[in-house]
mmCIF file of C-alpha atoms and ligand atoms in Angstrom:
data_model
loop_
_atom_site.group_PDB
_atom_site.id
_atom_site.type_symbol
_atom_site.label_atom_id
_atom_site.label_comp_id
_atom_site.label_asym_id
_atom_site.label_seq_id
_atom_site.Cartn_x
_atom_site.Cartn_y
_atom_site.Cartn_z
ATOM 1 C CA MET I 1 8.568 15.350 48.716
ATOM 2 C CA ALA I 2 7.620 11.659 48.254
ATOM 3 C CA ASP I 3 8.066 10.130 45.993
ATOM 4 C CA ILE I 4 8.486 12.421 42.884
ATOM 5 C CA HIS I 5 11.891 14.548 42.552
ATOM 6 C CA ILE I 6 12.248 17.499 44.865
ATOM 7 C CA GLU I 7 13.725 19.980 42.537
ATOM 8 C CA ALA I 8 11.857 18.456 38.980
ATOM 9 C CA ALA I 9 8.762 19.331 41.187
ATOM 10 C CA LYS I 10 9.817 22.517 41.770
ATOM 11 C CA LYS I 11 11.357 23.308 37.999
ATOM 12 C CA ASN I 12 7.046 21.836 36.964
ATOM 13 C CA ILE I 13 5.395 24.334 39.121
ATOM 14 C CA GLU I 14 8.280 27.784 37.942
ATOM 15 C CA GLN I 15 6.728 26.879 34.232
ATOM 16 C CA LYS I 16 3.175 25.797 35.485
ATOM 17 C CA GLY I 17 2.168 26.861 38.636
ATOM 18 C CA PHE I 18 1.155 23.344 39.731
ATOM 19 C CA LEU I 19 1.806 20.444 40.001
ATOM 20 C CA ASP I 20 1.512 17.882 37.063
ATOM 21 C CA ILE I 21 1.305 14.146 37.604
ATOM 22 C CA GLU I 22 -1.177 11.538 36.315
ATOM 23 C CA ILE I 23 -3.131 10.654 39.372
ATOM 24 C CA ASP I 24 -4.333 6.545 39.247
ATOM 25 C CA VAL I 25 -8.745 7.492 38.024
ATOM 26 C CA ASN I 26 -9.652 4.776 40.508
ATOM 27 C CA LEU I 27 -8.198 7.376 43.198
ATOM 28 C CA ASP I 28 -11.377 8.060 45.362
ATOM 29 C CA LEU I 29 -9.959 12.369 45.630
ATOM 30 C CA PHE I 30 -12.484 13.140 48.119
ATOM 31 C CA SER I 31 -11.627 9.784 50.891
ATOM 32 C CA GLU I 32 -7.974 11.456 49.434
ATOM 33 C CA ILE I 33 -8.172 14.431 50.489
ATOM 34 C CA GLU I 34 -10.293 14.397 53.975
ATOM 35 C CA ARG I 35 -7.250 11.590 54.461
ATOM 36 C CA LEU I 36 -4.368 13.707 53.807
ATOM 37 C CA LYS I 37 -6.732 16.916 55.905
ATOM 38 C CA LYS I 38 -6.441 14.854 59.330
ATOM 39 C CA GLU I 39 -2.732 13.208 58.835
ATOM 40 C CA LYS I 40 -1.356 16.541 58.020
ATOM 41 C CA ASN I 41 -3.466 18.894 59.808
ATOM 42 C CA ALA I 42 -4.582 20.648 57.293
ATOM 43 C CA ILE I 43 -7.630 23.238 56.559
ATOM 44 C CA ILE I 44 -9.326 23.795 53.438
ATOM 45 C CA LEU I 45 -10.572 27.423 53.045
ATOM 46 C CA ALA I 46 -12.487 27.934 49.932
ATOM 47 C CA HIS I 47 -13.894 30.783 48.190
ATOM 48 C CA TYR I 48 -18.162 31.352 47.180
ATOM 49 C CA TYR I 49 -16.250 31.125 43.221
ATOM 50 C CA GLN I 50 -14.533 28.090 43.391
ATOM 51 C CA GLU I 51 -15.806 25.164 41.962
ATOM 52 C CA PRO I 52 -18.602 22.983 43.379
ATOM 53 C CA ASP I 53 -16.834 19.655 44.965
ATOM 54 C CA ILE I 54 -13.684 21.577 46.276
ATOM 55 C CA GLN I 55 -16.991 23.451 47.833
ATOM 56 C CA ASP I 56 -17.903 20.347 48.995
ATOM 57 C CA VAL I 57 -14.177 19.696 50.054
ATOM 58 C CA ALA I 58 -13.709 23.203 51.657
ATOM 59 C CA ASP I 59 -13.466 22.814 55.603
ATOM 60 C CA PHE I 60 -14.702 27.038 55.362
ATOM 61 C CA ILE I 61 -16.141 28.790 52.041
ATOM 62 C CA GLY I 62 -16.728 31.981 52.928
ATOM 63 C CA ASP I 63 -15.877 36.067 50.104
ATOM 64 C CA SER I 64 -12.813 37.010 50.965
ATOM 65 C CA LEU I 65 -13.630 38.162 54.896
ATOM 66 C CA GLY I 66 -14.932 35.926 55.499
ATOM 67 C CA LEU I 67 -11.669 33.849 54.247
ATOM 68 C CA ALA I 68 -9.589 36.431 56.485
ATOM 69 C CA GLN I 69 -10.385 35.608 59.527
ATOM 70 C CA GLN I 70 -10.171 32.470 59.801
ATOM 71 C CA ALA I 71 -6.947 31.956 57.695
ATOM 72 C CA GLU I 72 -6.269 34.761 60.588
ATOM 73 C CA LYS I 73 -7.868 32.242 63.817
ATOM 74 C CA THR I 74 -6.400 28.627 62.518
ATOM 75 C CA LYS I 75 -4.789 26.772 64.118
ATOM 76 C CA ALA I 76 -3.475 24.197 61.910
ATOM 77 C CA ASP I 77 -0.541 23.579 60.610
ATOM 78 C CA ILE I 78 -1.152 23.732 57.048
ATOM 79 C CA ILE I 79 -3.482 25.904 55.589
ATOM 80 C CA VAL I 80 -4.918 24.990 52.031
ATOM 81 C CA PHE I 81 -5.752 27.321 49.795
ATOM 82 C CA ALA I 82 -8.429 27.223 46.970
ATOM 83 C CA GLY I 83 -8.869 30.340 45.683
ATOM 84 C CA VAL I 84 -6.960 33.111 44.168
ATOM 85 C CA HIS I 85 -3.171 34.120 44.571
ATOM 86 C CA PHE I 86 -3.457 37.163 45.914
ATOM 87 C CA MET I 87 -6.103 35.624 48.879
ATOM 88 C CA ALA I 88 -3.392 32.379 48.717
ATOM 89 C CA GLU I 89 -0.697 35.447 49.960
ATOM 90 C CA THR I 90 -2.853 37.780 53.141
ATOM 91 C CA ALA I 91 -3.338 34.466 54.548
ATOM 92 C CA LYS I 92 0.563 33.827 54.194
ATOM 93 C CA ILE I 93 0.421 37.220 55.816
ATOM 94 C CA LEU I 94 -1.022 36.379 58.573
ATOM 95 C CA ASN I 95 0.183 33.071 59.266
ATOM 96 C CA PRO I 96 3.733 33.335 58.350
ATOM 97 C CA HIS I 97 4.991 29.842 60.159
ATOM 98 C CA LYS I 98 2.221 27.789 58.847
ATOM 99 C CA LYS I 99 2.721 26.430 54.759
ATOM 100 C CA VAL I 100 0.327 28.076 52.831
ATOM 101 C CA LEU I 101 -0.400 26.216 49.311
ATOM 102 C CA LEU I 102 -2.264 27.163 46.589
ATOM 103 C CA PRO I 103 -2.863 24.682 43.763
ATOM 104 C CA ASP I 104 -2.104 26.477 41.535
ATOM 105 C CA LEU I 105 -0.247 29.609 41.727
ATOM 106 C CA LYS I 106 -1.136 30.977 38.098
ATOM 107 C CA ALA I 107 -4.577 31.575 39.861
ATOM 108 C CA GLY I 108 -4.066 35.506 39.737
ATOM 109 C CA CYS I 109 -6.544 38.562 39.699
ATOM 110 C CA SER I 110 -6.954 40.876 37.387
ATOM 111 C CA LEU I 111 -7.900 43.597 39.205
ATOM 112 C CA ALA I 112 -4.934 42.838 41.450
ATOM 113 C CA ASP I 113 -2.968 42.433 37.990
ATOM 114 C CA SER I 114 -4.294 46.284 37.450
ATOM 115 C CA ALA I 115 -1.924 47.612 39.591
ATOM 116 C CA PRO I 116 1.687 47.743 39.859
ATOM 117 C CA ALA I 117 2.808 48.985 42.713
ATOM 118 C CA GLN I 118 5.581 51.027 41.063
ATOM 119 C CA LEU I 119 2.624 53.051 39.541
ATOM 120 C CA PHE I 120 0.877 53.384 42.667
ATOM 121 C CA LYS I 121 3.296 54.600 44.207
ATOM 122 C CA GLN I 122 3.736 57.699 41.906
ATOM 123 C CA PHE I 123 -0.251 57.244 42.900
ATOM 124 C CA ARG I 124 -0.467 57.660 45.502
ATOM 125 C CA ASP I 125 2.452 59.945 45.901
ATOM 126 C CA LYS I 126 1.119 62.804 44.796
ATOM 127 C CA HIS I 127 -1.873 62.424 46.978
ATOM 128 C CA PRO I 128 -0.058 62.889 50.614
ATOM 129 C CA ASP I 129 -2.220 64.192 52.672
ATOM 130 C CA HIS I 130 -4.806 61.309 51.574
ATOM 131 C CA ILE I 131 -5.131 57.790 52.762
ATOM 132 C CA VAL I 132 -4.959 54.842 51.926
ATOM 133 C CA ILE I 133 -7.844 52.751 51.301
ATOM 134 C CA SER I 134 -6.791 48.957 49.162
ATOM 135 C CA TYR I 135 -9.621 46.557 48.416
ATOM 136 C CA ILE I 136 -8.071 43.711 49.490
ATOM 137 C CA ASN I 137 -8.469 42.261 45.659
ATOM 138 C CA CYS I 138 -4.172 43.782 45.300
ATOM 139 C CA THR I 139 -0.730 42.624 45.952
ATOM 140 C CA ALA I 140 0.899 42.516 48.900
ATOM 141 C CA GLU I 141 3.327 45.036 47.783
ATOM 142 C CA ILE I 142 -0.023 46.856 47.299
ATOM 143 C CA LYS I 143 -0.647 46.214 50.013
ATOM 144 C CA ALA I 144 2.054 47.264 51.787
ATOM 145 C CA LEU I 145 1.428 50.935 50.592
ATOM 146 C CA SER I 146 -1.312 51.177 51.964
ATOM 147 C CA ASP I 147 -2.647 52.205 55.844
ATOM 148 C CA ILE I 148 -5.908 50.021 55.705
ATOM 149 C CA ILE I 149 -6.630 47.154 54.243
ATOM 150 C CA CYS I 150 -11.169 46.257 53.259
ATOM 151 C CA THR I 151 -13.584 43.723 51.238
ATOM 152 C CA SER I 152 -16.560 44.521 50.266
ATOM 153 C CA SER I 153 -17.687 43.221 53.039
ATOM 154 C CA ASN I 154 -16.608 45.809 55.028
ATOM 155 C CA ALA I 155 -15.685 49.020 52.865
ATOM 156 C CA GLN I 156 -18.396 51.218 53.860
ATOM 157 C CA LYS I 157 -18.478 50.667 57.524
ATOM 158 C CA ILE I 158 -13.646 51.546 57.683
ATOM 159 C CA ILE I 159 -14.924 54.280 54.825
ATOM 160 C CA GLU I 160 -16.949 56.029 57.466
ATOM 161 C CA SER I 161 -15.378 54.786 60.923
ATOM 162 C CA LEU I 162 -12.173 57.464 59.445
ATOM 163 C CA PRO I 163 -13.249 60.904 60.258
ATOM 164 C CA PRO I 164 -15.673 63.520 57.756
ATOM 165 C CA GLU I 165 -13.006 65.513 56.754
ATOM 166 C CA GLN I 166 -10.260 62.476 56.165
ATOM 167 C CA LYS I 167 -9.084 62.830 52.148
ATOM 168 C CA ILE I 168 -9.001 58.572 50.770
ATOM 169 C CA ILE I 169 -7.991 57.391 47.965
ATOM 170 C CA PHE I 170 -9.472 54.817 47.063
ATOM 171 C CA ALA I 171 -8.221 51.337 45.067
ATOM 172 C CA PRO I 172 -7.636 49.087 43.274
ATOM 173 C CA ASP I 173 -11.537 48.507 41.942
ATOM 174 C CA LYS I 174 -13.273 51.924 40.286
ATOM 175 C CA ASN I 175 -16.677 49.911 39.964
ATOM 176 C CA LEU I 176 -16.158 49.159 44.267
ATOM 177 C CA GLY I 177 -14.791 52.478 44.602
ATOM 178 C CA ALA I 178 -17.613 54.481 42.549
ATOM 179 C CA TYR I 179 -20.698 52.413 44.386
ATOM 180 C CA LEU I 180 -19.015 53.199 48.175
ATOM 181 C CA LYS I 181 -18.814 57.273 46.624
ATOM 182 C CA LYS I 182 -22.390 56.765 45.882
ATOM 183 C CA LYS I 183 -23.259 54.978 49.595
ATOM 184 C CA THR I 184 -21.083 56.662 52.003
ATOM 185 C CA GLY I 185 -21.332 60.373 49.864
ATOM 186 C CA ARG I 186 -17.347 60.913 50.728
ATOM 187 C CA ASP I 187 -15.051 62.200 47.546
ATOM 188 C CA MET I 188 -12.538 59.717 47.664
ATOM 189 C CA VAL I 189 -9.929 59.249 44.637
ATOM 190 C CA LEU I 190 -9.931 55.877 42.826
ATOM 191 C CA TRP I 191 -7.687 54.162 40.960
ATOM 192 C CA ASN I 192 -9.116 52.721 37.082
ATOM 193 C CA GLY I 193 -8.767 48.771 38.324
ATOM 194 C CA ALA I 194 -11.990 46.595 37.219
ATOM 195 C CA CYS I 195 -12.193 42.731 37.548
ATOM 196 C CA ILE I 196 -12.859 41.500 34.103
ATOM 197 C CA VAL I 197 -15.229 38.505 35.540
ATOM 198 C CA HIS I 198 -18.348 41.976 36.862
ATOM 199 C CA GLU I 199 -17.895 44.350 33.669
ATOM 200 C CA ILE I 200 -19.102 41.721 31.234
ATOM 201 C CA PHE I 201 -22.710 41.766 32.140
ATOM 202 C CA SER I 202 -24.751 42.739 29.849
ATOM 203 C CA LEU I 203 -27.411 45.774 31.106
ATOM 204 C CA GLU I 204 -29.831 44.646 27.913
ATOM 205 C CA LYS I 205 -29.645 40.810 28.363
ATOM 206 C CA ILE I 206 -31.012 41.301 32.289
ATOM 207 C CA THR I 207 -33.166 43.336 31.231
ATOM 208 C CA ARG I 208 -34.861 41.076 28.688
ATOM 209 C CA LEU I 209 -34.221 38.252 31.955
ATOM 210 C CA LYS I 210 -36.329 40.409 33.660
ATOM 211 C CA ILE I 211 -39.398 41.021 30.419
ATOM 212 C CA ARG I 212 -39.557 36.831 31.111
ATOM 213 C CA HIS I 213 -39.004 36.395 34.759
ATOM 214 C CA PRO I 214 -40.883 39.217 35.754
ATOM 215 C CA LYS I 215 -41.182 37.668 39.463
ATOM 216 C CA ALA I 216 -36.875 37.488 40.172
ATOM 217 C CA LYS I 217 -34.748 39.567 41.909
ATOM 218 C CA VAL I 218 -31.796 41.080 40.039
ATOM 219 C CA ILE I 219 -28.947 40.707 42.914
ATOM 220 C CA ALA I 220 -25.709 42.160 41.797
ATOM 221 C CA HIS I 221 -21.496 42.251 43.032
ATOM 222 C CA PRO I 222 -20.643 45.760 43.944
ATOM 223 C CA GLU I 223 -17.568 45.156 41.587
ATOM 224 C CA CYS I 224 -20.396 45.154 38.321
ATOM 225 C CA GLU I 225 -20.713 48.392 36.176
ATOM 226 C CA GLU I 226 -23.438 50.832 37.439
ATOM 227 C CA PRO I 227 -25.800 51.161 34.540
ATOM 228 C CA VAL I 228 -25.753 47.232 36.403
ATOM 229 C CA LEU I 229 -26.220 48.482 39.960
ATOM 230 C CA ARG I 230 -28.902 50.104 38.589
ATOM 231 C CA VAL I 231 -31.389 47.667 38.002
ATOM 232 C CA ALA I 232 -30.447 45.888 40.988
ATOM 233 C CA ASP I 233 -32.606 44.715 43.493
ATOM 234 C CA PHE I 234 -29.850 43.711 46.452
ATOM 235 C CA ILE I 235 -25.748 44.468 46.300
ATOM 236 C CA GLY I 236 -23.343 43.597 48.414
ATOM 237 C CA SER I 237 -21.221 40.438 48.544
ATOM 238 C CA THR I 238 -20.918 37.021 48.088
ATOM 239 C CA THR I 239 -21.602 36.548 51.883
ATOM 240 C CA SER I 240 -24.266 38.916 51.857
ATOM 241 C CA LEU I 241 -25.937 37.690 48.772
ATOM 242 C CA LEU I 242 -25.985 34.543 49.877
ATOM 243 C CA LYS I 243 -27.859 35.250 52.774
ATOM 244 C CA TYR I 244 -29.977 37.683 50.963
ATOM 245 C CA SER I 245 -31.356 35.026 48.952
ATOM 246 C CA MET I 246 -31.737 32.204 51.965
ATOM 247 C CA GLN I 247 -33.795 35.524 53.924
ATOM 248 C CA ASP I 248 -35.768 37.056 51.086
ATOM 249 C CA ASP I 249 -38.968 35.523 50.066
ATOM 250 C CA ALA I 250 -38.308 36.144 46.283
ATOM 251 C CA GLN I 251 -38.230 32.777 44.667
ATOM 252 C CA GLU I 252 -36.436 34.107 41.285
ATOM 253 C CA TYR I 253 -33.665 35.240 41.744
ATOM 254 C CA ILE I 254 -30.503 37.113 38.500
ATOM 255 C CA VAL I 255 -27.423 36.499 39.995
ATOM 256 C CA ALA I 256 -25.320 39.154 38.489
ATOM 257 C CA THR I 257 -21.786 38.177 40.276
ATOM 258 C CA GLU I 258 -18.780 34.734 39.698
ATOM 259 C CA THR I 259 -21.249 31.937 39.328
ATOM 260 C CA GLY I 260 -19.404 29.482 41.559
ATOM 261 C CA ILE I 261 -22.439 31.236 44.258
ATOM 262 C CA LEU I 262 -25.126 29.708 42.875
ATOM 263 C CA HIS I 263 -23.429 26.536 44.059
ATOM 264 C CA GLN I 264 -24.430 27.224 48.293
ATOM 265 C CA MET I 265 -27.578 29.659 46.604
ATOM 266 C CA GLN I 266 -29.387 26.178 45.192
ATOM 267 C CA LYS I 267 -27.748 24.434 48.288
ATOM 268 C CA GLU I 268 -29.029 26.064 50.581
ATOM 269 C CA SER I 269 -33.020 27.433 48.673
ATOM 270 C CA PRO I 270 -33.008 24.247 46.920
ATOM 271 C CA HIS I 271 -36.908 24.706 45.483
ATOM 272 C CA LYS I 272 -35.830 29.153 44.728
ATOM 273 C CA THR I 273 -33.712 29.017 40.780
ATOM 274 C CA PHE I 274 -30.784 31.016 40.189
ATOM 275 C CA ILE I 275 -30.446 32.372 37.380
ATOM 276 C CA PRO I 276 -26.641 33.961 35.730
ATOM 277 C CA ALA I 277 -26.915 37.547 35.079
ATOM 278 C CA PRO I 278 -25.371 36.552 31.120
ATOM 279 C CA PRO I 279 -22.065 38.492 29.922
ATOM 280 C CA GLU I 280 -22.176 40.463 27.008
ATOM 281 C CA ASN I 281 -20.966 37.254 24.491
ATOM 282 C CA MET I 282 -21.427 33.862 24.165
ATOM 283 C CA CYS I 283 -18.035 32.594 26.294
ATOM 284 C CA ALA I 284 -18.417 31.593 30.258
ATOM 285 C CA CYS I 285 -16.834 35.261 31.258
ATOM 286 C CA ASN I 286 -18.990 34.896 34.078
ATOM 287 C CA ASP I 287 -16.805 32.330 35.735
ATOM 288 C CA CYS I 288 -13.377 33.819 36.634
ATOM 289 C CA PRO I 289 -10.352 32.264 34.835
ATOM 290 C CA TYR I 290 -8.358 32.408 37.499
ATOM 291 C CA MET I 291 -10.763 30.736 40.149
ATOM 292 C CA LYS I 292 -11.716 27.882 37.631
ATOM 293 C CA LEU I 293 -7.392 27.408 37.058
ATOM 294 C CA ASN I 294 -7.688 24.759 40.972
ATOM 295 C CA THR I 295 -9.224 21.715 40.416
ATOM 296 C CA LEU I 296 -9.814 19.284 42.314
ATOM 297 C CA GLU I 297 -6.766 17.809 40.757
ATOM 298 C CA LYS I 298 -4.710 20.230 41.156
ATOM 299 C CA LEU I 299 -5.863 19.740 45.209
ATOM 300 C CA TYR I 300 -5.114 16.510 45.995
ATOM 301 C CA LEU I 301 -1.775 16.975 44.887
ATOM 302 C CA CYS I 302 -0.405 19.925 46.434
ATOM 303 C CA MET I 303 -1.967 18.872 49.594
ATOM 304 C CA GLU I 304 0.163 15.575 48.946
ATOM 305 C CA TYR I 305 2.934 16.664 47.878
ATOM 306 C CA GLU I 306 3.131 19.913 50.277
ATOM 307 C CA GLU I 307 3.406 22.466 46.593
ATOM 308 C CA PRO I 308 3.537 24.524 45.182
ATOM 309 C CA GLN I 309 3.334 27.676 48.721
ATOM 310 C CA ILE I 310 3.510 31.139 49.216
ATOM 311 C CA ILE I 311 6.487 31.995 49.702
ATOM 312 C CA MET I 312 7.767 35.790 50.968
ATOM 313 C CA ASP I 313 9.937 37.839 51.822
ATOM 314 C CA GLU I 314 9.641 38.853 55.095
ATOM 315 C CA ASN I 315 10.452 43.152 55.484
ATOM 316 C CA LEU I 316 7.330 42.718 52.804
ATOM 317 C CA ARG I 317 4.826 40.652 54.752
ATOM 318 C CA ALA I 318 5.351 42.796 57.953
ATOM 319 C CA ALA I 319 4.455 45.846 55.842
ATOM 320 C CA ALA I 320 1.636 44.028 53.924
ATOM 321 C CA LEU I 321 0.318 42.474 58.010
ATOM 322 C CA LYS I 322 0.129 46.353 59.426
ATOM 323 C CA PRO I 323 -2.860 47.650 56.898
ATOM 324 C CA ILE I 324 -4.544 44.095 57.286
ATOM 325 C CA GLN I 325 -4.429 44.678 60.666
ATOM 326 C CA ARG I 326 -6.336 47.615 60.744
ATOM 327 C CA MET I 327 -9.240 45.251 58.601
ATOM 328 C CA LEU I 328 -9.617 43.466 60.557
ATOM 329 C CA GLU I 329 -9.878 45.455 64.072
ATOM 330 C CA ILE I 330 -12.299 47.240 62.773
ATOM 331 C CA SER I 331 -14.545 44.777 61.670
ATOM 332 C CA HIS I 332 -14.006 42.645 65.041
ATOM 333 C CA ARG I 333 -15.675 46.406 66.335
ATOM 334 C CA TYR I 334 -18.289 46.150 64.178
ATOM 335 C CA GLY I 335 -19.139 42.860 64.901
ATOM 336 C CA LEU I 336 -18.076 41.778 60.812
HETATM 337 P P1 LIG U 1 -16.253 38.720 48.183
HETATM 338 O O1 LIG U 1 -15.396 38.010 48.336
HETATM 339 O O2 LIG U 1 -15.678 39.450 48.584
HETATM 340 O O3 LIG U 1 -17.662 39.075 47.669
HETATM 341 O O4 LIG U 1 -15.529 39.559 46.333
HETATM 342 C C1 LIG U 1 -15.777 39.126 45.147
HETATM 343 C C2 LIG U 1 -15.383 38.557 44.993
HETATM 344 O O5 LIG U 1 -13.775 38.491 43.561
HETATM 345 C C3 LIG U 1 -13.122 38.115 44.822
HETATM 346 O O6 LIG U 1 -12.321 37.676 44.074
HETATM 347 FE FE1 LIG U 2 -10.611 38.472 40.603
HETATM 348 FE FE2 LIG U 2 -12.655 38.820 39.910
HETATM 349 FE FE3 LIG U 2 -11.731 36.748 39.856
HETATM 350 FE FE4 LIG U 2 -12.285 37.799 42.050
HETATM 351 S S1 LIG U 2 -13.742 37.457 40.006
HETATM 352 S S2 LIG U 2 -10.083 36.870 41.039
HETATM 353 S S3 LIG U 2 -12.589 40.139 41.530
HETATM 354 S S4 LIG U 2 -11.033 38.747 38.502
#
């Protein structure tokens, strides 16, 4: 590690989850990050919910499936994951010999937190004849207890690839699970977890917005609650929402997902208007507080010092790899 003492840096990361080192305000972080990418053969993978500056320096921006697929095929020595912990962990599971960095280790996820491994194991053991399909938004421990991983981009295809009589547990997102039950007609047992961001949208405020913008289409992520999905003109994963906004001919959209995606929507269709769906209260709760823990400064520091990094137990990694590989194989088969 360059000019700070390794032990002090490790302590700093243990306490705060990120490196807390003063950065010269005159430093051009964009060109510094580009320099570090080349010097270290590093790739930056960023989720659409990251702040605009991070999206602009990333080598690849995507949804959870796209990011896992990029992580699987990258030739870089270092993967810098601008996203949340379960995403960086997935990249590490796929790349045990590469360094995987996460700018802030405390970038968690309410969905992942909603499924503690011990309780989930008891739940699974009560349904021994069920296959476990887990949404990728879960810990490595939950992945290791699952048969197949899915994302919002491939969940329907994965469920439909199983014989109709196959009993299924779907975890941890009850909203996505309920949406998929309706879409596929399959009677799945659902774990009771949810995303704090996608549960916050106010149907009442969306209805009022629609009155003021009668031509606006409502587009929503399937992690939203059923009443919001009912008024949506289009439902899809983050990437599908972006593609829809590019291909559809409406001029205005009310977007019911995390606000970070509006950056790419606006970049791709500068002549269109994108209105974030309003939350229940006046806070910025449609910003994911975990995703937004990553900043350009933390991204720069983690690349400079190659910390904090994802470290995993090898047995856990090997067990969590199998259901991820099954997901990637099925996605490949369907051209997803
Ligand atoms: P996707 O990336 O699959 O659209 O999921 C959204 C999300 O909430 C990621 O944390
Ligand atoms: Fe988790 Fe929701 Fe944030 Fe995605 S948006 S990381 S599901 S809390």
